[in-house]
Amino acid sequence: MLRAGGNAVDAALGGMLAACVSEVVFTSLGGGGFLMVRGPEGATEVMDFFANTPGLGASGPERDPEFTPVTVRYPGTEQVFHVGPGSVAVPGALSGFLDAHRRHGRARLSDVVAPAVALGRDGAVLEPLQAVVLDLVREIMALTEECARLISTPHGHALAGDMLHNTDFARFLRRMADGEVTSMTSLPFADPLLDLMRHTSGHVTEEDLATYEVIVREPLLVERNGSMIAMNPPPAFGGLIIGEALGDLELIDGSPLSWVDVVNALAEATRSNRVADLAEQTPQVKQGTTHISVVDADGLMASMTTSNGAGSGVVHPGTGIHLNNMLGEEDLNPGGFHSLPPGLRMGSMMAPVIVAGPDGSVTGMGTGGSERIRSALLSTLLRLVDLDVGIDDAVAGPRLHPNDAEVQLEPGWDPRVPDLLRNRGPVNIWPAQNLFFGGVHAVRREADGSVVAVGDSRRAGAAVVVPL
């Protein structure tokens, strides 16, 4: 997109659509997300196109949600997801894509969708890490025949090196480029989705689609060590938790004791009054899955995180769009599944970030990783802002994540760190760095216009600097 004259937003949008084919589990136009845009002069906004709770204008008897519990087993822990039609929230990704292009894009829509159309038609090579992810969620992807086809090959389930095709998605994108799809209420999108909902125990309604709006928000700003850190504001949770932790922490010096302070601050921020008050008002989705950061020659920066949850195992008929499972978390609804009122913008741990440094540099970053989003970004920000290390080393450094039961640690820490942490509770040391701890993909533009880009190896991240 950049080579073709598109700007940073065009490139982020094009990349997101390409990921819908090549990273079919991580993101989809059937999910939602957030786009932070910073102009060359510093004006910054966040476009919130995350999911809404469904059910506006619903009539007829209330139906039980159609759920299937699935356990995803990582090397060091496991996580239960609920999938099926009843797990699908109102998807905002299509509206977010179209609104972002209208608001900030420079390239023609047909050019923005073209790479993803080619991938859907001709195939995208399944990378080794994506093959690992498919193994983790294979039970979800096999829930329906239509979903299984997204990862099937002539010899069966896809393996690393195989080609993934999605001709239905390519055809849908061409309809977008031709102007047949301009919103969620456009017939090629709305009709098959609503028909699916009527014939299953799904809850998305015509009124849900008609009333959905992309919300433009002011970023949450935190000043630290001369840097201005812009983060995703409430009702999203990730930026707030990171901001609370940054506010409670003195500047760290990188010593083992300072990293113990980071764990304590992160744990306290997760339980803070502000977070608790927000949790009472907003249903919180902890899932978050993929990120892209782009800066262009003019200095426009885009930091975009999108998610399909773990995926519902249900495909939007005829479009090749894998629908989200944002409603499939038990602790999302303490009063029971679908006890929340319809029409609420759901909260998320997703937290695209842009950092303006005192030296004139600007850095965009973000990550997937469910609950680990907050810890992955906090550790990267502290290395970048407090310890003044390069963006590549800030991303590569070992990570930690406190949860209710124990502190999860990647290898590579000073051996005193786990010993000190054991004074506060159990510690689980992983055998190797893992996608469980997120994938912080970042780009940094220096004051002289030079650029460094980093893709996190934990999620086989890719980075490229396009020469002028």
Tab-separated table of C-alpha atoms in Angstrom:
chain	number	residue	atom	x	y	z
A	1	MET	CA	0.000	0.000	0.000
A	2	LEU	CA	2.821	2.407	0.818
A	3	ARG	CA	4.611	1.671	-2.450
A	4	ALA	CA	1.350	2.344	-4.301
A	5	GLY	CA	1.017	5.780	-2.690
A	6	GLY	CA	-1.347	4.852	0.132
A	7	ASN	CA	-0.885	6.353	3.581
A	8	ALA	CA	-0.387	4.653	6.949
A	9	VAL	CA	-4.115	4.094	7.486
A	10	ASP	CA	-4.527	2.551	4.029
A	11	ALA	CA	-1.617	0.239	4.820
A	12	ALA	CA	-3.024	-0.766	8.209
A	13	LEU	CA	-6.430	-1.484	6.712
A	14	GLY	CA	-4.965	-3.439	3.823
A	15	GLY	CA	-2.848	-5.426	6.242
A	16	MET	CA	-5.846	-6.202	8.420
A	17	LEU	CA	-7.803	-7.536	5.460
A	18	ALA	CA	-4.842	-9.653	4.351
A	19	ALA	CA	-4.650	-11.072	7.881
A	20	CYS	CA	-8.293	-12.121	7.585
A	21	VAL	CA	-7.041	-14.710	5.073
A	22	SER	CA	-3.565	-15.548	6.353
A	23	GLU	CA	-4.363	-15.366	10.100
A	24	VAL	CA	-7.900	-16.697	9.918
A	25	VAL	CA	-8.082	-17.380	13.675
A	26	PHE	CA	-6.745	-14.030	14.819
A	27	THR	CA	-8.872	-11.460	13.026
A	28	SER	CA	-11.935	-11.050	10.829
A	29	LEU	CA	-14.483	-8.581	9.516
A	30	GLY	CA	-16.782	-10.546	11.830
A	31	GLY	CA	-14.970	-9.191	14.898
A	32	GLY	CA	-14.038	-5.742	16.148
A	33	GLY	CA	-11.159	-3.547	17.191
A	34	PHE	CA	-9.567	-0.153	17.683
A	35	LEU	CA	-7.514	2.158	15.471
A	36	MET	CA	-5.365	4.931	16.933
A	37	VAL	CA	-4.303	7.561	14.400
A	38	ARG	CA	-1.705	10.278	15.052
A	39	GLY	CA	-1.292	13.029	12.504
A	40	PRO	CA	2.104	14.488	11.537
A	41	GLU	CA	1.447	17.470	13.821
A	42	GLY	CA	0.495	15.300	16.797
A	43	ALA	CA	-3.319	15.314	16.791
A	44	THR	CA	-4.397	11.852	17.965
A	45	GLU	CA	-7.724	10.020	18.011
A	46	VAL	CA	-9.002	6.514	18.659
A	47	MET	CA	-11.650	4.902	16.486
A	48	ASP	CA	-13.603	2.349	18.549
A	49	PHE	CA	-15.242	-0.277	16.350
A	50	PHE	CA	-15.482	-3.008	18.944
A	51	ALA	CA	-18.463	-5.304	19.443
A	52	ASN	CA	-21.868	-4.413	20.933
A	53	THR	CA	-24.087	-6.688	22.975
A	54	PRO	CA	-26.862	-7.953	20.652
A	55	GLY	CA	-30.643	-8.178	20.930
A	56	LEU	CA	-32.064	-4.716	20.184
A	57	GLY	CA	-35.657	-4.955	18.996
A	58	ALA	CA	-35.741	-8.730	19.437
A	59	SER	CA	-39.226	-10.256	19.376
A	60	GLY	CA	-40.574	-13.684	20.108
A	61	PRO	CA	-39.668	-16.047	22.922
A	62	GLU	CA	-36.192	-15.793	24.396
A	63	ARG	CA	-33.929	-18.603	23.223
A	64	ASP	CA	-31.165	-20.301	25.123
A	65	PRO	CA	-27.735	-19.485	23.725
A	66	GLU	CA	-26.270	-22.134	21.453
A	67	PHE	CA	-22.885	-22.711	23.083
A	68	THR	CA	-20.146	-25.304	22.852
A	69	PRO	CA	-17.359	-25.181	25.468
A	70	VAL	CA	-13.856	-25.710	24.077
A	71	THR	CA	-10.623	-25.910	26.083
A	72	VAL	CA	-7.521	-24.398	24.466
A	73	ARG	CA	-4.364	-25.897	25.963
A	74	TYR	CA	-1.161	-23.851	25.892
A	75	PRO	CA	2.162	-25.421	26.957
A	76	GLY	CA	1.923	-23.841	30.417
A	77	THR	CA	-1.803	-23.337	31.056
A	78	GLU	CA	-5.262	-23.726	29.544
A	79	GLN	CA	-8.276	-21.509	28.780
A	80	VAL	CA	-11.949	-22.378	28.206
A	81	PHE	CA	-13.899	-20.664	25.411
A	82	HIS	CA	-17.572	-20.947	24.488
A	83	VAL	CA	-18.333	-20.921	20.785
A	84	GLY	CA	-21.290	-21.323	18.440
A	85	PRO	CA	-23.996	-18.911	17.223
A	86	GLY	CA	-24.927	-17.828	20.750
A	87	SER	CA	-21.429	-16.450	21.308
A	88	VAL	CA	-21.609	-13.919	18.439
A	89	ALA	CA	-21.759	-10.247	19.428
A	90	VAL	CA	-22.571	-7.414	17.010
A	91	PRO	CA	-19.423	-7.207	14.835
A	92	GLY	CA	-18.020	-3.723	14.319
A	93	ALA	CA	-14.987	-4.485	12.160
A	94	LEU	CA	-16.671	-3.852	8.802
A	95	SER	CA	-17.997	-0.475	9.927
A	96	GLY	CA	-14.609	0.383	11.435
A	97	PHE	CA	-12.797	-0.482	8.220
A	98	LEU	CA	-15.139	1.555	6.019
A	99	ASP	CA	-15.282	4.562	8.370
A	100	ALA	CA	-11.490	4.618	8.835
A	101	HIS	CA	-10.968	4.595	5.079
A	102	ARG	CA	-13.484	7.397	4.561
A	103	ARG	CA	-12.020	9.441	7.422
A	104	HIS	CA	-8.291	8.950	6.920
A	105	GLY	CA	-7.559	6.914	3.785
A	106	ARG	CA	-5.900	8.248	0.654
A	107	ALA	CA	-5.830	5.264	-1.705
A	108	ARG	CA	-8.850	4.011	-3.660
A	109	LEU	CA	-10.857	1.377	-1.806
A	110	SER	CA	-10.311	-1.046	-4.681
A	111	ASP	CA	-6.540	-0.729	-4.174
A	112	VAL	CA	-6.808	-1.225	-0.402
A	113	VAL	CA	-8.716	-4.504	-0.745
A	114	ALA	CA	-6.705	-5.789	-3.733
A	115	PRO	CA	-3.944	-7.645	-1.802
A	116	ALA	CA	-6.498	-9.503	0.322
A	117	VAL	CA	-8.559	-10.322	-2.778
A	118	ALA	CA	-5.451	-11.852	-4.364
A	119	LEU	CA	-4.672	-13.867	-1.225
A	120	GLY	CA	-8.232	-15.151	-0.948
A	121	ARG	CA	-8.281	-16.155	-4.599
A	122	ASP	CA	-4.724	-17.464	-5.073
A	123	GLY	CA	-3.977	-18.597	-1.531
A	124	ALA	CA	-1.843	-17.511	1.413
A	125	VAL	CA	0.964	-19.712	2.701
A	126	LEU	CA	0.206	-21.034	6.182
A	127	GLU	CA	3.151	-19.936	8.307
A	128	PRO	CA	4.513	-22.320	10.998
A	129	LEU	CA	3.197	-20.264	13.923
A	130	GLN	CA	-0.248	-20.025	12.358
A	131	ALA	CA	-0.190	-23.815	12.053
A	132	VAL	CA	0.492	-23.995	15.806
A	133	VAL	CA	-2.440	-21.660	16.458
A	134	LEU	CA	-4.718	-23.787	14.267
A	135	ASP	CA	-3.714	-26.825	16.287
A	136	LEU	CA	-4.665	-24.999	19.481
A	137	VAL	CA	-8.134	-24.063	18.216
A	138	ARG	CA	-8.754	-26.899	15.766
A	139	GLU	CA	-11.856	-27.962	17.714
A	140	ILE	CA	-13.342	-24.475	17.286
A	141	MET	CA	-12.582	-24.360	13.564
A	142	ALA	CA	-14.161	-27.799	13.102
A	143	LEU	CA	-17.457	-26.758	14.738
A	144	THR	CA	-19.200	-26.226	11.372
A	145	GLU	CA	-18.461	-27.478	7.887
A	146	GLU	CA	-18.230	-23.908	6.558
A	147	CYS	CA	-15.630	-22.962	9.155
A	148	ALA	CA	-13.615	-26.150	8.625
A	149	ARG	CA	-13.353	-25.271	4.915
A	150	LEU	CA	-11.429	-22.095	5.818
A	151	ILE	CA	-8.489	-24.245	6.937
A	152	SER	CA	-8.957	-27.344	4.796
A	153	THR	CA	-6.745	-28.555	1.955
A	154	PRO	CA	-7.059	-31.469	-0.481
A	155	HIS	CA	-5.205	-33.689	1.998
A	156	GLY	CA	-7.245	-32.600	5.023
A	157	HIS	CA	-6.485	-30.024	7.699
A	158	ALA	CA	-3.910	-27.418	6.750
A	159	LEU	CA	-0.270	-27.852	7.746
A	160	ALA	CA	2.575	-25.348	7.700
A	161	GLY	CA	3.454	-24.551	4.100
A	162	ASP	CA	-0.034	-25.324	2.784
A	163	MET	CA	-2.059	-22.678	0.971
A	164	LEU	CA	-5.154	-21.227	2.629
A	165	HIS	CA	-7.836	-20.027	0.207
A	166	ASN	CA	-10.982	-18.005	0.842
A	167	THR	CA	-12.684	-17.323	-2.476
A	168	ASP	CA	-15.948	-16.267	-0.798
A	169	PHE	CA	-14.075	-13.542	1.089
A	170	ALA	CA	-12.324	-12.389	-2.078
A	171	ARG	CA	-15.703	-12.103	-3.793
A	172	PHE	CA	-17.146	-10.145	-0.835
A	173	LEU	CA	-14.216	-7.698	-0.911
A	174	ARG	CA	-14.749	-7.101	-4.623
A	175	ARG	CA	-18.352	-6.200	-3.819
A	176	MET	CA	-17.045	-3.706	-1.274
A	177	ALA	CA	-14.737	-2.190	-3.875
A	178	ASP	CA	-17.632	-1.954	-6.337
A	179	GLY	CA	-19.706	0.022	-3.820
A	180	GLU	CA	-22.231	-2.734	-3.079
A	181	VAL	CA	-21.176	-2.836	0.595
A	182	THR	CA	-20.988	0.573	2.269
A	183	SER	CA	-22.134	-0.342	5.804
A	184	MET	CA	-23.304	-3.224	7.968
A	185	THR	CA	-26.848	-2.686	6.713
A	186	SER	CA	-25.859	-3.252	3.058
A	187	LEU	CA	-27.750	-6.282	1.768
A	188	PRO	CA	-24.719	-8.467	0.905
A	189	PHE	CA	-23.635	-8.259	4.549
A	190	ALA	CA	-26.873	-7.861	6.506
A	191	ASP	CA	-29.177	-10.355	4.792
A	192	PRO	CA	-27.109	-13.535	5.201
A	193	LEU	CA	-26.104	-12.616	8.741
A	194	LEU	CA	-29.663	-11.981	9.889
A	195	ASP	CA	-30.859	-15.144	8.163
A	196	LEU	CA	-28.198	-17.106	10.040
A	197	MET	CA	-29.289	-15.565	13.329
A	198	ARG	CA	-32.950	-16.435	12.672
A	199	HIS	CA	-32.166	-20.082	11.921
A	200	THR	CA	-29.856	-20.627	14.899
A	201	SER	CA	-29.776	-19.453	18.492
A	202	GLY	CA	-27.897	-16.306	17.533
A	203	HIS	CA	-28.998	-12.954	18.926
A	204	VAL	CA	-27.844	-10.265	16.445
A	205	THR	CA	-30.832	-8.319	15.070
A	206	GLU	CA	-31.582	-5.920	12.231
A	207	GLU	CA	-31.791	-3.078	14.747
A	208	ASP	CA	-28.359	-4.009	16.116
A	209	LEU	CA	-26.872	-3.483	12.668
A	210	ALA	CA	-28.854	-0.322	11.911
A	211	THR	CA	-27.905	1.458	15.144
A	212	TYR	CA	-24.246	0.430	15.378
A	213	GLU	CA	-21.817	3.381	15.262
A	214	VAL	CA	-18.063	3.693	15.186
A	215	ILE	CA	-17.117	5.960	18.097
A	216	VAL	CA	-14.226	8.422	17.834
A	217	ARG	CA	-12.604	8.986	21.246
A	218	GLU	CA	-9.854	11.100	22.751
A	219	PRO	CA	-6.928	8.909	23.813
A	220	LEU	CA	-5.988	8.309	27.437
A	221	LEU	CA	-2.745	10.261	27.975
A	222	VAL	CA	0.016	9.519	30.495
A	223	GLU	CA	3.222	11.564	30.717
A	224	ARG	CA	6.283	9.622	31.879
A	225	ASN	CA	9.970	10.465	31.834
A	226	GLY	CA	9.424	13.133	29.184
A	227	SER	CA	7.345	10.903	26.906
A	228	MET	CA	3.628	11.289	26.202
A	229	ILE	CA	1.950	7.890	26.040
A	230	ALA	CA	-1.425	7.785	24.248
A	231	MET	CA	-3.554	4.720	24.992
A	232	ASN	CA	-6.969	3.273	24.310
A	233	PRO	CA	-9.463	4.978	26.688
A	234	PRO	CA	-12.488	3.491	28.527
A	235	PRO	CA	-14.721	1.634	28.054
A	236	ALA	CA	-11.719	-0.438	26.946
A	237	PHE	CA	-9.802	-1.803	29.942
A	238	GLY	CA	-6.267	-2.379	28.704
A	239	GLY	CA	-5.158	1.234	28.440
A	240	LEU	CA	-6.717	2.115	31.793
A	241	ILE	CA	-4.942	-0.726	33.604
A	242	ILE	CA	-1.597	0.144	32.010
A	243	GLY	CA	-2.143	3.816	32.871
A	244	GLU	CA	-2.970	2.977	36.500
A	245	ALA	CA	0.181	0.866	36.788
A	246	LEU	CA	2.334	3.602	35.228
A	247	GLY	CA	0.862	6.127	37.650
A	248	ASP	CA	1.710	3.967	40.675
A	249	LEU	CA	5.254	3.089	39.602
A	250	GLU	CA	8.355	5.140	40.210
A	251	LEU	CA	10.792	5.080	37.294
A	252	ILE	CA	12.283	1.601	37.227
A	253	ASP	CA	16.030	0.942	37.022
A	254	GLY	CA	15.857	-2.574	35.626
A	255	SER	CA	16.951	-4.238	38.866
A	256	PRO	CA	15.218	-7.444	40.028
A	257	LEU	CA	13.433	-5.530	42.796
A	258	SER	CA	12.082	-2.977	40.322
A	259	TRP	CA	10.492	-5.782	38.255
A	260	VAL	CA	8.852	-7.121	41.410
A	261	ASP	CA	7.423	-3.617	41.857
A	262	VAL	CA	6.077	-3.861	38.284
A	263	VAL	CA	4.277	-7.123	39.107
A	264	ASN	CA	2.755	-5.605	42.232
A	265	ALA	CA	1.699	-2.421	40.424
A	266	LEU	CA	0.103	-4.394	37.595
A	267	ALA	CA	-1.772	-6.626	40.026
A	268	GLU	CA	-2.988	-3.609	41.990
A	269	ALA	CA	-4.009	-1.728	38.847
A	270	THR	CA	-6.139	-4.685	37.756
A	271	ARG	CA	-8.030	-4.428	41.062
A	272	SER	CA	-8.137	-0.627	41.253
A	273	ASN	CA	-11.332	1.263	42.050
A	274	ARG	CA	-11.443	2.865	38.592
A	275	VAL	CA	-11.202	-0.510	36.913
A	276	ALA	CA	-13.761	-2.004	39.316
A	277	ASP	CA	-16.189	0.860	38.656
A	278	LEU	CA	-15.774	0.446	34.906
A	279	ALA	CA	-16.308	-3.309	35.210
A	280	GLU	CA	-19.674	-2.693	36.876
A	281	GLN	CA	-20.834	-0.608	33.912
A	282	THR	CA	-19.190	-2.357	30.951
A	283	PRO	CA	-19.030	-6.017	29.937
A	284	GLN	CA	-15.348	-6.809	29.535
A	285	VAL	CA	-13.975	-9.028	26.787
A	286	LYS	CA	-10.490	-10.219	27.728
A	287	GLN	CA	-9.641	-11.619	24.334
A	288	GLY	CA	-7.469	-9.671	21.959
A	289	THR	CA	-5.590	-11.106	19.088
A	290	THR	CA	-3.549	-9.241	16.481
A	291	HIS	CA	-1.934	-5.874	15.851
A	292	ILE	CA	-0.371	-3.810	13.069
A	293	SER	CA	1.620	-0.569	13.401
A	294	VAL	CA	2.400	1.652	10.401
A	295	VAL	CA	4.004	5.050	9.877
A	296	ASP	CA	4.305	6.728	6.484
A	297	ALA	CA	6.709	9.235	4.950
A	298	ASP	CA	4.510	12.159	6.003
A	299	GLY	CA	4.617	11.097	9.660
A	300	LEU	CA	1.024	9.814	9.827
A	301	MET	CA	0.959	6.868	12.244
A	302	ALA	CA	-1.653	4.121	12.600
A	303	SER	CA	-1.740	1.661	15.489
A	304	MET	CA	-4.542	-0.882	15.072
A	305	THR	CA	-5.536	-3.892	17.169
A	306	THR	CA	-8.309	-6.193	16.000
A	307	SER	CA	-9.845	-9.346	17.368
A	308	ASN	CA	-12.204	-12.137	16.507
A	309	GLY	CA	-11.987	-13.487	20.032
A	310	ALA	CA	-11.185	-17.154	19.688
A	311	GLY	CA	-13.676	-17.339	16.811
A	312	SER	CA	-17.166	-18.789	17.066
A	313	GLY	CA	-16.682	-21.633	14.614
A	314	VAL	CA	-19.531	-20.080	12.597
A	315	VAL	CA	-19.106	-18.436	9.186
A	316	HIS	CA	-21.166	-15.510	7.889
A	317	PRO	CA	-22.894	-17.332	4.995
A	318	GLY	CA	-21.438	-16.812	1.542
A	319	THR	CA	-18.809	-14.270	2.630
A	320	GLY	CA	-16.008	-16.375	4.103
A	321	ILE	CA	-16.129	-14.172	7.229
A	322	HIS	CA	-15.516	-16.095	10.467
A	323	LEU	CA	-17.768	-14.576	13.161
A	324	ASN	CA	-16.579	-13.609	16.645
A	325	ASN	CA	-17.272	-15.320	19.970
A	326	MET	CA	-17.097	-12.170	22.134
A	327	LEU	CA	-20.027	-13.353	24.269
A	328	GLY	CA	-18.369	-16.678	25.023
A	329	GLU	CA	-16.678	-15.856	28.326
A	330	GLU	CA	-18.328	-17.051	31.536
A	331	ASP	CA	-17.051	-14.187	33.682
A	332	LEU	CA	-18.320	-11.673	31.113
A	333	ASN	CA	-21.847	-12.249	32.407
A	334	PRO	CA	-21.897	-12.904	36.175
A	335	GLY	CA	-25.696	-13.007	36.022
A	336	GLY	CA	-25.599	-15.690	33.334
A	337	PHE	CA	-24.992	-15.718	29.594
A	338	HIS	CA	-26.992	-13.047	27.721
A	339	SER	CA	-28.068	-11.379	30.953
A	340	LEU	CA	-26.629	-8.052	29.773
A	341	PRO	CA	-28.906	-5.464	28.152
A	342	PRO	CA	-28.532	-5.129	24.365
A	343	GLY	CA	-26.804	-2.224	22.668
A	344	LEU	CA	-23.829	-1.859	25.033
A	345	ARG	CA	-20.365	-1.191	23.636
A	346	MET	CA	-18.289	-3.954	25.138
A	347	GLY	CA	-15.009	-3.296	26.904
A	348	SER	CA	-11.793	-4.931	25.744
A	349	MET	CA	-8.246	-5.496	26.886
A	350	MET	CA	-7.016	-4.345	23.451
A	351	ALA	CA	-4.746	-1.340	23.776
A	352	PRO	CA	-3.100	0.221	20.715
A	353	VAL	CA	-0.453	2.696	21.903
A	354	ILE	CA	1.447	5.647	20.416
A	355	VAL	CA	4.387	7.163	22.320
A	356	ALA	CA	5.760	10.633	21.541
A	357	GLY	CA	9.310	10.789	22.936
A	358	PRO	CA	11.168	13.853	24.206
A	359	ASP	CA	13.709	13.417	21.386
A	360	GLY	CA	11.045	13.923	18.702
A	361	SER	CA	10.583	10.221	18.008
A	362	VAL	CA	7.132	8.647	17.708
A	363	THR	CA	6.512	4.935	18.379
A	364	GLY	CA	3.378	2.949	17.611
A	365	MET	CA	2.816	-0.443	19.208
A	366	GLY	CA	0.218	-2.929	20.298
A	367	THR	CA	-0.325	-6.626	20.820
A	368	GLY	CA	-2.747	-9.477	20.922
A	369	GLY	CA	-2.741	-11.881	23.816
A	370	SER	CA	-5.992	-11.735	25.765
A	371	GLU	CA	-5.288	-10.769	29.405
A	372	ARG	CA	-1.558	-10.669	28.685
A	373	ILE	CA	-2.003	-7.535	26.554
A	374	ARG	CA	-1.600	-5.316	29.599
A	375	SER	CA	1.571	-7.023	30.862
A	376	ALA	CA	3.179	-7.318	27.416
A	377	LEU	CA	2.688	-3.632	26.676
A	378	LEU	CA	3.614	-2.446	30.169
A	379	SER	CA	6.947	-4.290	30.148
A	380	THR	CA	7.721	-3.011	26.629
A	381	LEU	CA	6.801	0.572	27.531
A	382	LEU	CA	8.925	0.519	30.693
A	383	ARG	CA	11.972	-0.692	28.794
A	384	LEU	CA	11.397	1.922	26.103
A	385	VAL	CA	10.498	4.929	28.268
A	386	ASP	CA	12.211	4.270	31.625
A	387	LEU	CA	15.273	2.281	30.590
A	388	ASP	CA	15.715	3.999	27.195
A	389	VAL	CA	16.493	0.778	25.337
A	390	GLY	CA	15.927	0.386	21.619
A	391	ILE	CA	12.513	-0.661	20.381
A	392	ASP	CA	13.851	-4.030	19.189
A	393	ASP	CA	15.303	-4.881	22.628
A	394	ALA	CA	12.197	-3.503	24.364
A	395	VAL	CA	10.038	-5.948	22.406
A	396	ALA	CA	12.415	-8.909	22.748
A	397	GLY	CA	12.919	-8.663	26.525
A	398	PRO	CA	11.397	-11.398	28.747
A	399	ARG	CA	7.845	-10.890	29.984
A	400	LEU	CA	5.870	-11.610	33.103
A	401	HIS	CA	2.176	-11.768	33.822
A	402	PRO	CA	0.473	-11.919	37.233
A	403	ASN	CA	-2.856	-13.721	37.272
A	404	ASP	CA	-5.064	-14.855	40.127
A	405	ALA	CA	-3.195	-18.094	40.790
A	406	GLU	CA	0.457	-17.323	40.091
A	407	VAL	CA	2.944	-15.171	38.216
A	408	GLN	CA	3.709	-16.458	34.728
A	409	LEU	CA	7.354	-15.873	33.747
A	410	GLU	CA	9.131	-16.239	30.457
A	411	PRO	CA	12.730	-17.489	30.632
A	412	GLY	CA	15.571	-14.999	30.438
A	413	TRP	CA	15.092	-13.100	33.681
A	414	ASP	CA	17.835	-12.478	36.226
A	415	PRO	CA	17.545	-15.575	38.479
A	416	ARG	CA	16.847	-13.305	41.436
A	417	VAL	CA	13.520	-12.204	39.877
A	418	PRO	CA	11.662	-15.533	40.302
A	419	ASP	CA	13.187	-15.979	43.768
A	420	LEU	CA	11.926	-12.563	44.855
A	421	LEU	CA	8.513	-13.141	43.292
A	422	ARG	CA	8.085	-16.420	45.179
A	423	ASN	CA	7.884	-14.328	48.356
A	424	ARG	CA	4.499	-13.089	47.138
A	425	GLY	CA	3.138	-16.372	45.754
A	426	PRO	CA	3.571	-19.181	43.220
A	427	VAL	CA	5.667	-18.639	40.099
A	428	ASN	CA	5.375	-20.622	36.857
A	429	ILE	CA	8.493	-20.390	34.657
A	430	TRP	CA	7.837	-21.272	31.022
A	431	PRO	CA	10.421	-23.327	29.113
A	432	ALA	CA	10.605	-20.837	26.223
A	433	GLN	CA	9.126	-17.579	24.977
A	434	ASN	CA	5.579	-18.215	23.804
A	435	LEU	CA	2.708	-16.578	21.906
A	436	PHE	CA	0.771	-16.795	25.202
A	437	PHE	CA	2.669	-13.635	26.238
A	438	GLY	CA	1.453	-11.642	23.248
A	439	GLY	CA	3.153	-10.269	20.170
A	440	VAL	CA	4.148	-6.593	20.412
A	441	HIS	CA	4.515	-5.327	16.841
A	442	ALA	CA	5.992	-1.833	16.777
A	443	VAL	CA	7.274	0.907	14.494
A	444	ARG	CA	9.377	3.907	15.505
A	445	ARG	CA	9.965	7.073	13.494
A	446	GLU	CA	12.914	9.146	14.624
A	447	ALA	CA	12.973	12.934	14.501
A	448	ASP	CA	15.109	12.794	11.331
A	449	GLY	CA	12.477	10.682	9.555
A	450	SER	CA	14.337	7.359	9.746
A	451	VAL	CA	12.245	4.351	10.695
A	452	VAL	CA	12.751	1.122	12.670
A	453	ALA	CA	10.089	-1.622	12.569
A	454	VAL	CA	9.899	-4.696	14.793
A	455	GLY	CA	7.730	-7.796	14.523
A	456	ASP	CA	7.579	-9.850	17.729
A	457	SER	CA	9.046	-13.331	17.194
A	458	ARG	CA	6.622	-14.767	19.768
A	459	ARG	CA	3.878	-14.444	17.163
A	460	ALA	CA	6.106	-14.677	14.095
A	461	GLY	CA	5.716	-10.949	13.600
A	462	ALA	CA	6.943	-9.411	10.356
A	463	ALA	CA	8.372	-5.953	9.749
A	464	VAL	CA	9.389	-4.010	6.655
A	465	VAL	CA	10.700	-0.515	5.983
A	466	VAL	CA	9.708	0.675	2.501
A	467	PRO	CA	12.382	2.907	0.891
A	468	LEU	CA	11.210	6.129	-0.668
